[in-house]
Amino acid sequence: MTARAEIVVDLDAVRHNVRLLSDLVEPAGLMVVVKADGYGHGMVPVGRAAREAGADWLGVATLDEALALRAAGDEGRLLCWLAVPGENYAAALAGDVDVTAYTLAELDEIAAAVTDRAARVQLKVDTGLSRGGATVADWPGLVARARELEGAGTIAVTGIWSHIACSDDPDHPANEAQEAVFREALAVAEEAGLDPEVTHLANSAGAILRPSSRFGLVRCGLAAYGLDPAPGQPDTSALGLRPAMSARATLALSKPIHAGAGVSYGHTWVAEHDTTVGLVPAGYGDGVPRHASNRAEVWISGRRRPLRGRVCMDQVVVDLDGELPAPGTDVVLFGSGDDGEPTAQEWAEACETISYEIVTRIGGRFAHRYVGAAP
Ligand SMILES: *Cc1c(COP(=O)(O)O)cnc(C)c1O
């Protein structure tokens, strides 16, 4: 039976992208970021495919995500970076997860959870994103305390890292400035006696577009899924990344409508001529952005078909331009683009957002299917 609506993930494409990125950034290592359910692709299968293709590390935002990977059998190096007070650091220790500390309070909380084995901790410095991480003013105090705990055998500082604000615009002066602050922070840490295994700053766009931002390790999310982290920058489109996700549905109905007929809630689109429309059984309840109303396109029977009227909770109407493909016909919302179907990037442009949001939000009642068997 064909699914009503499903997300098809090509794990071969993930492995291809991971190998390509890994070769590109050598001698730096590669962390594949699989937070937010692997950007909507499925954290566990994508994490496994990334490991198979040689990812040195996996990265996630929350400790819960890290523990879910461990519960699914993942055993490699694994970093998480977004904690709140009261986090279950004992579970992180038991699961051999590297955790991140931004503050003295976090360091002390981590240290308090240690029983026998030293906790693996990475320190994050805010080099200019003004999001997570220690301020430059607090950095010397944080590294001093970390060194003290390391000397006592309570923690091992495995990494020092930061995150870039403008990596999709490689010539933006913030990039140079952040790299300089990062280098200074590394010098302060070295001075304090820290000698971490890894230092890292770049995400996908930085890793691809600014070799100077690679340091010892890069953290790639979007590019590992085959999407372009810096649309409009030729270096990224020329790389040969392959989009791993297709979102497809099964056409529920097709029928004629007359000139003057209003379509969907609010009649925001009215047929100028007699035409035919199709009913696609996925809506904003499944993560199809309502902002795509009257803007995005889908692929049916070898042609692009525009969305007409508002995206509803469970369904969308598309213009079939006089054709009547049978219910059961395949509908591709977005995919690799290889056959002419729209891509997640095109949906992003139609919705005035980024492809990150398109793939991460699609889900809801979509089934997940994986193709591209393990090697
Ligand atoms: C999400 C995230 C990444 C991955 O970013 P991409 O642009 O998808 O490569 C890297 N580092 C941190 C801290 C992140 O939160």
Short mmCIF file of C-alpha atoms and ligand atoms in Angstrom, two decimals:
data_model
loop_
_atom_site.label_atom_id
_atom_site.label_comp_id
_atom_site.label_asym_id
_atom_site.label_seq_id
_atom_site.Cartn_x
_atom_site.Cartn_y
_atom_site.Cartn_z
CA MET A 1 0.00 0.00 0.00
CA THR A 2 1.26 3.50 -0.78
CA ALA A 3 1.38 5.84 2.16
CA ARG A 4 -1.00 8.82 2.24
CA ALA A 5 1.97 11.06 2.85
CA GLU A 6 5.55 10.09 3.54
CA ILE A 7 9.04 11.41 3.92
CA VAL A 8 11.50 9.30 1.98
CA VAL A 9 15.11 9.59 3.12
CA ASP A 10 17.94 8.37 0.92
CA LEU A 11 20.64 7.19 3.30
CA ASP A 12 23.03 6.69 0.36
CA ALA A 13 22.78 10.42 -0.24
CA VAL A 14 23.60 11.07 3.42
CA ARG A 15 26.65 8.80 3.22
CA HIS A 16 27.73 10.45 -0.03
CA ASN A 17 27.48 13.92 1.52
CA VAL A 18 29.31 12.89 4.68
CA ARG A 19 32.19 11.39 2.67
CA LEU A 20 32.35 14.45 0.46
CA LEU A 21 32.44 16.85 3.43
CA SER A 22 34.91 14.70 5.29
CA ASP A 23 37.31 14.73 2.30
CA LEU A 24 36.80 18.46 1.81
CA VAL A 25 37.74 19.49 5.34
CA GLU A 26 40.64 17.12 5.89
CA PRO A 27 42.81 17.25 7.97
CA ALA A 28 40.03 18.65 10.17
CA GLY A 29 37.59 16.09 11.53
CA LEU A 30 33.86 16.03 10.85
CA MET A 31 30.99 16.17 13.32
CA VAL A 32 27.61 15.47 11.75
CA VAL A 33 24.84 17.37 13.52
CA VAL A 34 21.70 15.26 13.94
CA LYS A 35 19.67 17.43 16.34
CA ALA A 36 15.94 18.03 15.86
CA ASP A 37 15.41 14.46 14.67
CA GLY A 38 18.20 14.76 12.16
CA TYR A 39 16.72 17.97 10.71
CA GLY A 40 13.50 16.03 10.21
CA HIS A 41 15.23 13.12 8.44
CA GLY A 42 15.29 10.77 11.44
CA MET A 43 18.07 11.11 14.00
CA VAL A 44 18.88 7.43 14.50
CA PRO A 45 19.03 6.22 10.87
CA VAL A 46 20.86 9.36 9.78
CA GLY A 47 23.30 9.09 12.69
CA ARG A 48 24.00 5.49 11.75
CA ALA A 49 24.55 6.39 8.08
CA ALA A 50 26.86 9.24 9.10
CA ARG A 51 28.94 6.89 11.24
CA GLU A 52 29.12 4.36 8.38
CA ALA A 53 30.45 7.10 6.11
CA GLY A 54 33.15 8.04 8.61
CA ALA A 55 31.76 10.87 10.75
CA ASP A 56 34.19 11.30 13.65
CA TRP A 57 31.56 12.82 15.92
CA LEU A 58 27.81 13.28 16.10
CA GLY A 59 26.40 16.46 17.57
CA VAL A 60 23.00 17.21 19.06
CA ALA A 61 21.51 20.12 20.98
CA THR A 62 19.99 18.42 24.00
CA LEU A 63 21.13 15.69 26.35
CA ASP A 64 17.84 13.86 25.71
CA GLU A 65 18.77 13.62 22.06
CA ALA A 66 22.21 12.28 22.97
CA LEU A 67 20.73 9.69 25.30
CA ALA A 68 18.25 8.60 22.62
CA LEU A 69 21.18 7.96 20.27
CA ARG A 70 22.90 5.90 22.96
CA ALA A 71 19.69 3.96 23.62
CA ALA A 72 19.58 3.17 19.88
CA GLY A 73 23.08 1.70 20.08
CA ASP A 74 25.27 4.58 18.94
CA GLU A 75 28.72 4.28 20.52
CA GLY A 76 30.94 6.92 18.92
CA ARG A 77 31.96 10.34 20.14
CA LEU A 78 28.91 12.45 20.77
CA LEU A 79 28.55 16.06 21.89
CA CYS A 80 25.52 17.97 23.19
CA TRP A 81 25.41 21.68 23.92
CA LEU A 82 22.17 23.04 25.23
CA ALA A 83 21.54 22.50 28.94
CA VAL A 84 19.34 23.98 31.62
CA PRO A 85 19.85 23.82 35.39
CA GLY A 86 18.94 20.39 36.74
CA GLU A 87 20.11 18.49 33.66
CA ASN A 88 20.70 14.77 34.25
CA TYR A 89 24.50 14.86 34.05
CA ALA A 90 24.77 11.46 35.74
CA ALA A 91 23.04 9.98 32.68
CA ALA A 92 25.43 11.88 30.39
CA LEU A 93 28.36 10.38 32.29
CA ALA A 94 26.92 6.88 32.18
CA GLY A 95 26.31 7.30 28.45
CA ASP A 96 29.80 8.60 27.68
CA VAL A 97 28.38 11.80 26.23
CA ASP A 98 30.55 14.91 25.95
CA VAL A 99 28.64 17.82 27.46
CA THR A 100 29.20 21.54 27.01
CA ALA A 101 29.63 24.12 29.75
CA TYR A 102 29.04 27.83 29.17
CA THR A 103 29.25 28.94 32.80
CA LEU A 104 30.87 28.20 36.16
CA ALA A 105 27.49 27.09 37.48
CA GLU A 106 27.24 24.48 34.72
CA LEU A 107 30.79 23.27 35.38
CA ASP A 108 29.98 22.84 39.05
CA GLU A 109 26.76 20.99 38.27
CA ILE A 110 28.64 18.63 35.97
CA ALA A 111 31.39 18.11 38.55
CA ALA A 112 28.81 17.32 41.24
CA ALA A 113 27.47 14.44 39.13
CA VAL A 114 30.87 12.74 38.83
CA THR A 115 31.42 9.57 40.84
CA ASP A 116 34.26 7.44 39.46
CA ARG A 117 35.05 8.37 35.87
CA ALA A 118 35.93 11.95 34.85
CA ALA A 119 33.20 13.80 32.95
CA ARG A 120 34.05 14.77 29.37
CA VAL A 121 33.37 18.47 29.05
CA GLN A 122 33.73 20.95 26.24
CA LEU A 123 33.84 24.67 26.92
CA LYS A 124 32.04 27.12 24.70
CA VAL A 125 33.05 30.73 24.28
CA ASP A 126 30.81 33.37 22.71
CA THR A 127 32.94 34.91 19.97
CA GLY A 128 30.24 37.19 18.63
CA LEU A 129 26.96 35.36 18.00
CA SER A 130 25.68 36.60 21.38
CA ARG A 131 23.84 33.31 21.88
CA GLY A 132 25.27 30.46 24.02
CA GLY A 133 28.76 30.42 25.48
CA ALA A 134 30.85 32.28 28.03
CA THR A 135 31.42 35.97 27.44
CA VAL A 136 34.99 36.91 26.66
CA ALA A 137 35.09 38.60 30.09
CA ASP A 138 34.08 35.36 31.87
CA TRP A 139 36.28 33.11 29.75
CA PRO A 140 39.50 33.25 31.83
CA GLY A 141 37.54 32.35 34.96
CA LEU A 142 35.80 29.46 33.22
CA VAL A 143 39.00 27.95 31.85
CA ALA A 144 40.79 28.37 35.20
CA ARG A 145 38.04 26.50 37.04
CA ALA A 146 37.93 23.83 34.32
CA ARG A 147 41.67 23.31 34.63
CA GLU A 148 41.33 22.98 38.40
CA LEU A 149 38.62 20.32 38.03
CA GLU A 150 40.71 18.59 35.40
CA GLY A 151 43.74 18.59 37.70
CA ALA A 152 41.60 16.97 40.38
CA GLY A 153 40.53 14.25 37.91
CA THR A 154 36.89 15.32 38.05
CA ILE A 155 36.54 16.38 34.43
CA ALA A 156 38.50 16.09 31.20
CA VAL A 157 38.27 19.11 28.94
CA THR A 158 37.88 17.46 25.53
CA GLY A 159 37.06 20.49 23.43
CA ILE A 160 36.83 24.23 23.13
CA TRP A 161 34.41 25.68 20.66
CA SER A 162 32.26 28.52 19.41
CA HIS A 163 29.68 29.22 16.69
CA ILE A 164 29.64 31.69 13.76
CA ALA A 165 26.91 34.21 13.01
CA CYS A 166 27.43 35.01 9.32
CA SER A 167 28.95 31.89 7.79
CA ASP A 168 26.66 31.96 4.75
CA ASP A 169 28.25 35.28 3.82
CA PRO A 170 31.96 34.36 3.84
CA ASP A 171 33.16 37.92 3.23
CA HIS A 172 31.17 39.39 6.10
CA PRO A 173 33.65 41.07 8.48
CA ALA A 174 32.08 39.24 11.45
CA ASN A 175 33.72 36.01 10.26
CA GLU A 176 37.24 37.38 10.53
CA ALA A 177 36.40 39.02 13.84
CA GLN A 178 34.97 35.81 15.33
CA GLU A 179 37.95 33.75 14.18
CA ALA A 180 40.29 36.27 15.85
CA VAL A 181 38.34 36.18 19.14
CA PHE A 182 38.32 32.37 18.97
CA ARG A 183 42.09 32.21 18.47
CA GLU A 184 42.54 34.48 21.48
CA ALA A 185 40.22 32.34 23.59
CA LEU A 186 42.26 29.27 22.61
CA ALA A 187 45.44 31.06 23.66
CA VAL A 188 43.91 31.93 27.04
CA ALA A 189 42.92 28.28 27.53
CA GLU A 190 46.37 27.05 26.57
CA GLU A 191 47.93 29.54 28.95
CA ALA A 192 45.71 28.12 31.70
CA GLY A 193 47.07 24.65 30.94
CA LEU A 194 44.23 23.18 28.90
CA ASP A 195 45.05 20.94 25.94
CA PRO A 196 41.73 19.80 24.43
CA GLU A 197 41.39 17.05 21.84
CA VAL A 198 39.32 19.23 19.51
CA THR A 199 38.72 22.89 18.77
CA HIS A 200 35.82 23.84 16.53
CA LEU A 201 34.01 26.86 15.18
CA ALA A 202 32.49 26.20 11.74
CA ASN A 203 29.06 24.93 10.75
CA SER A 204 28.27 23.74 7.19
CA ALA A 205 28.71 27.05 5.42
CA GLY A 206 31.88 27.92 7.35
CA ALA A 207 33.33 24.46 6.73
CA ILE A 208 32.74 24.78 3.00
CA LEU A 209 33.39 28.45 2.34
CA ARG A 210 36.05 29.49 4.88
CA PRO A 211 38.93 27.04 5.30
CA SER A 212 40.36 29.36 7.97
CA SER A 213 37.34 28.57 10.18
CA ARG A 214 37.85 24.80 10.15
CA PHE A 215 40.27 24.43 13.09
CA GLY A 216 40.41 20.79 14.28
CA LEU A 217 36.81 19.81 13.63
CA VAL A 218 33.78 21.16 11.80
CA ARG A 219 30.11 20.70 12.72
CA CYS A 220 28.01 20.06 9.62
CA GLY A 221 24.27 19.73 9.75
CA LEU A 222 22.48 21.01 6.66
CA ALA A 223 25.18 20.06 4.15
CA ALA A 224 25.15 16.46 5.38
CA TYR A 225 21.48 16.33 4.36
CA GLY A 226 22.49 17.57 0.91
CA LEU A 227 21.01 21.04 1.17
CA ASP A 228 22.83 24.23 0.36
CA PRO A 229 23.75 26.15 3.53
CA ALA A 230 24.63 29.30 1.58
CA PRO A 231 22.30 29.65 -1.41
CA GLY A 232 23.76 32.01 -3.96
CA GLN A 233 27.38 31.15 -3.10
CA PRO A 234 28.80 29.24 -6.07
CA ASP A 235 31.22 27.17 -3.99
CA THR A 236 28.43 25.36 -2.24
CA SER A 237 26.29 24.54 -5.28
CA ALA A 238 29.32 23.18 -7.17
CA LEU A 239 30.17 20.68 -4.44
CA GLY A 240 27.86 17.89 -5.57
CA LEU A 241 25.81 17.51 -2.40
CA ARG A 242 22.72 15.31 -2.85
CA PRO A 243 19.47 16.21 -1.05
CA ALA A 244 18.47 13.20 1.03
CA MET A 245 14.82 14.02 1.71
CA SER A 246 11.79 13.79 -0.52
CA ALA A 247 8.33 14.59 0.77
CA ARG A 248 5.61 12.81 -1.20
CA ALA A 249 1.91 12.16 -0.94
CA THR A 250 -0.80 10.26 -2.76
CA LEU A 251 -3.32 12.30 -4.71
CA ALA A 252 -6.67 11.95 -2.94
CA LEU A 253 -9.00 13.41 -5.56
CA SER A 254 -9.05 15.32 -8.85
CA LYS A 255 -12.04 17.17 -10.28
CA PRO A 256 -13.12 20.04 -12.49
CA ILE A 257 -14.01 23.47 -11.15
CA HIS A 258 -15.61 26.32 -13.05
CA ALA A 259 -14.36 29.82 -13.76
CA GLY A 260 -15.20 32.00 -10.79
CA ALA A 261 -14.88 29.19 -8.22
CA GLY A 262 -13.04 30.24 -5.07
CA VAL A 263 -10.57 27.74 -3.67
CA SER A 264 -10.01 26.86 -0.01
CA TYR A 265 -10.65 28.96 3.10
CA GLY A 266 -11.19 32.64 2.49
CA HIS A 267 -11.26 32.16 -1.30
CA THR A 268 -7.82 33.75 -1.59
CA TRP A 269 -7.60 32.26 -5.07
CA VAL A 270 -10.42 32.32 -7.60
CA ALA A 271 -10.29 30.36 -10.88
CA GLU A 272 -10.11 32.68 -13.88
CA HIS A 273 -11.08 29.89 -16.29
CA ASP A 274 -12.57 26.46 -16.00
CA THR A 275 -9.82 24.22 -14.71
CA THR A 276 -9.19 21.07 -12.70
CA VAL A 277 -7.83 20.79 -9.18
CA GLY A 278 -6.23 18.04 -7.12
CA LEU A 279 -6.43 17.36 -3.43
CA VAL A 280 -3.11 16.63 -1.71
CA PRO A 281 -3.60 15.04 1.72
CA ALA A 282 -1.03 16.95 3.80
CA GLY A 283 -1.31 20.32 5.49
CA TYR A 284 0.07 22.52 8.20
CA GLY A 285 -0.78 19.82 10.74
CA ASP A 286 1.97 17.87 9.00
CA GLY A 287 4.40 20.78 8.84
CA VAL A 288 3.48 22.02 5.36
CA PRO A 289 3.92 25.77 5.95
CA ARG A 290 0.70 27.76 5.65
CA HIS A 291 2.94 30.45 4.23
CA ALA A 292 3.24 28.26 1.10
CA SER A 293 -0.40 29.14 0.28
CA ASN A 294 -0.67 30.33 -3.34
CA ARG A 295 3.14 30.29 -3.58
CA ALA A 296 4.77 26.85 -3.63
CA GLU A 297 4.46 24.11 -6.24
CA VAL A 298 4.31 20.32 -6.21
CA TRP A 299 5.15 17.74 -8.89
CA ILE A 300 2.40 15.55 -10.36
CA SER A 301 2.51 13.49 -13.59
CA GLY A 302 5.67 15.11 -14.87
CA ARG A 303 4.64 18.72 -14.28
CA ARG A 304 4.80 21.37 -11.64
CA ARG A 305 1.42 22.25 -10.16
CA PRO A 306 0.89 25.44 -8.16
CA LEU A 307 -0.80 25.47 -4.77
CA ARG A 308 -4.12 27.28 -4.98
CA GLY A 309 -5.72 28.94 -2.00
CA ARG A 310 -4.74 28.46 1.60
CA VAL A 311 -2.90 25.45 2.96
CA CYS A 312 -5.33 23.78 5.40
CA MET A 313 -4.55 21.67 8.45
CA ASP A 314 -4.73 18.33 6.62
CA GLN A 315 -4.83 19.14 2.95
CA VAL A 316 -3.81 21.39 0.09
CA VAL A 317 -5.45 22.09 -3.27
CA VAL A 318 -3.31 22.28 -6.40
CA ASP A 319 -4.10 23.43 -9.93
CA LEU A 320 -4.07 20.58 -12.46
CA ASP A 321 -4.68 22.89 -15.43
CA GLY A 322 -7.38 20.79 -17.11
CA GLU A 323 -5.78 17.39 -16.49
CA LEU A 324 -7.42 14.75 -14.33
CA PRO A 325 -4.72 12.42 -12.99
CA ALA A 326 -6.33 9.53 -11.13
CA PRO A 327 -6.57 9.49 -7.35
CA GLY A 328 -3.58 7.45 -6.21
CA THR A 329 -1.20 9.34 -8.48
CA ASP A 330 2.13 10.22 -6.90
CA VAL A 331 2.59 13.79 -5.66
CA VAL A 332 6.08 15.06 -4.85
CA LEU A 333 6.06 18.15 -2.67
CA PHE A 334 9.82 18.47 -2.83
CA GLY A 335 12.80 16.27 -3.51
CA SER A 336 16.26 16.25 -5.04
CA GLY A 337 15.10 18.22 -8.08
CA ASP A 338 16.68 15.63 -10.39
CA ASP A 339 13.44 14.91 -12.26
CA GLY A 340 12.23 18.51 -12.27
CA GLU A 341 10.38 18.40 -8.96
CA PRO A 342 10.68 21.39 -6.60
CA THR A 343 13.43 21.28 -3.98
CA ALA A 344 13.28 22.14 -0.28
CA GLN A 345 15.27 25.25 -1.21
CA GLU A 346 12.54 26.31 -3.65
CA TRP A 347 9.89 25.75 -0.98
CA ALA A 348 12.00 27.84 1.38
CA GLU A 349 12.15 30.69 -1.13
CA ALA A 350 8.38 30.46 -1.74
CA CYS A 351 7.83 30.66 2.03
CA GLU A 352 10.47 33.32 2.67
CA THR A 353 12.42 31.06 4.96
CA ILE A 354 15.44 28.74 4.84
CA SER A 355 15.55 25.10 3.78
CA TYR A 356 16.53 24.21 7.38
CA GLU A 357 13.03 25.13 8.48
CA ILE A 358 11.27 23.34 5.63
CA VAL A 359 12.88 19.93 6.26
CA THR A 360 12.91 20.23 10.06
CA ARG A 361 9.24 21.15 10.35
CA ILE A 362 7.81 18.69 7.87
CA GLY A 363 6.68 15.63 9.78
CA GLY A 364 3.38 15.40 11.62
CA ARG A 365 1.47 12.50 10.11
CA PHE A 366 3.99 11.84 7.33
CA ALA A 367 5.31 8.27 7.47
CA HIS A 368 9.08 7.86 7.22
CA ARG A 369 10.67 5.46 4.76
CA TYR A 370 14.37 4.87 4.31
CA VAL A 371 16.02 3.88 1.06
CA GLY A 372 19.73 3.28 0.32
CA ALA A 373 20.51 0.18 2.36
CA ALA A 374 23.54 -0.07 4.61
CA PRO A 375 26.72 -0.79 2.61
C1 LIG B 1 22.75 23.41 14.36
C2 LIG B 1 24.14 23.69 14.69
C3 LIG B 1 25.18 23.37 13.79
C4 LIG B 1 24.94 22.89 12.38
O1 LIG B 1 24.71 23.99 11.53
P1 LIG B 1 24.55 23.80 9.96
O2 LIG B 1 24.45 25.17 9.44
O3 LIG B 1 23.29 23.00 9.76
O4 LIG B 1 25.73 23.07 9.49
C5 LIG B 1 26.48 23.54 14.21
N1 LIG B 1 26.76 24.00 15.43
C6 LIG B 1 25.79 24.34 16.31
C7 LIG B 1 26.16 24.87 17.64
C8 LIG B 1 24.47 24.21 15.97
O5 LIG B 1 23.51 24.58 16.84
#
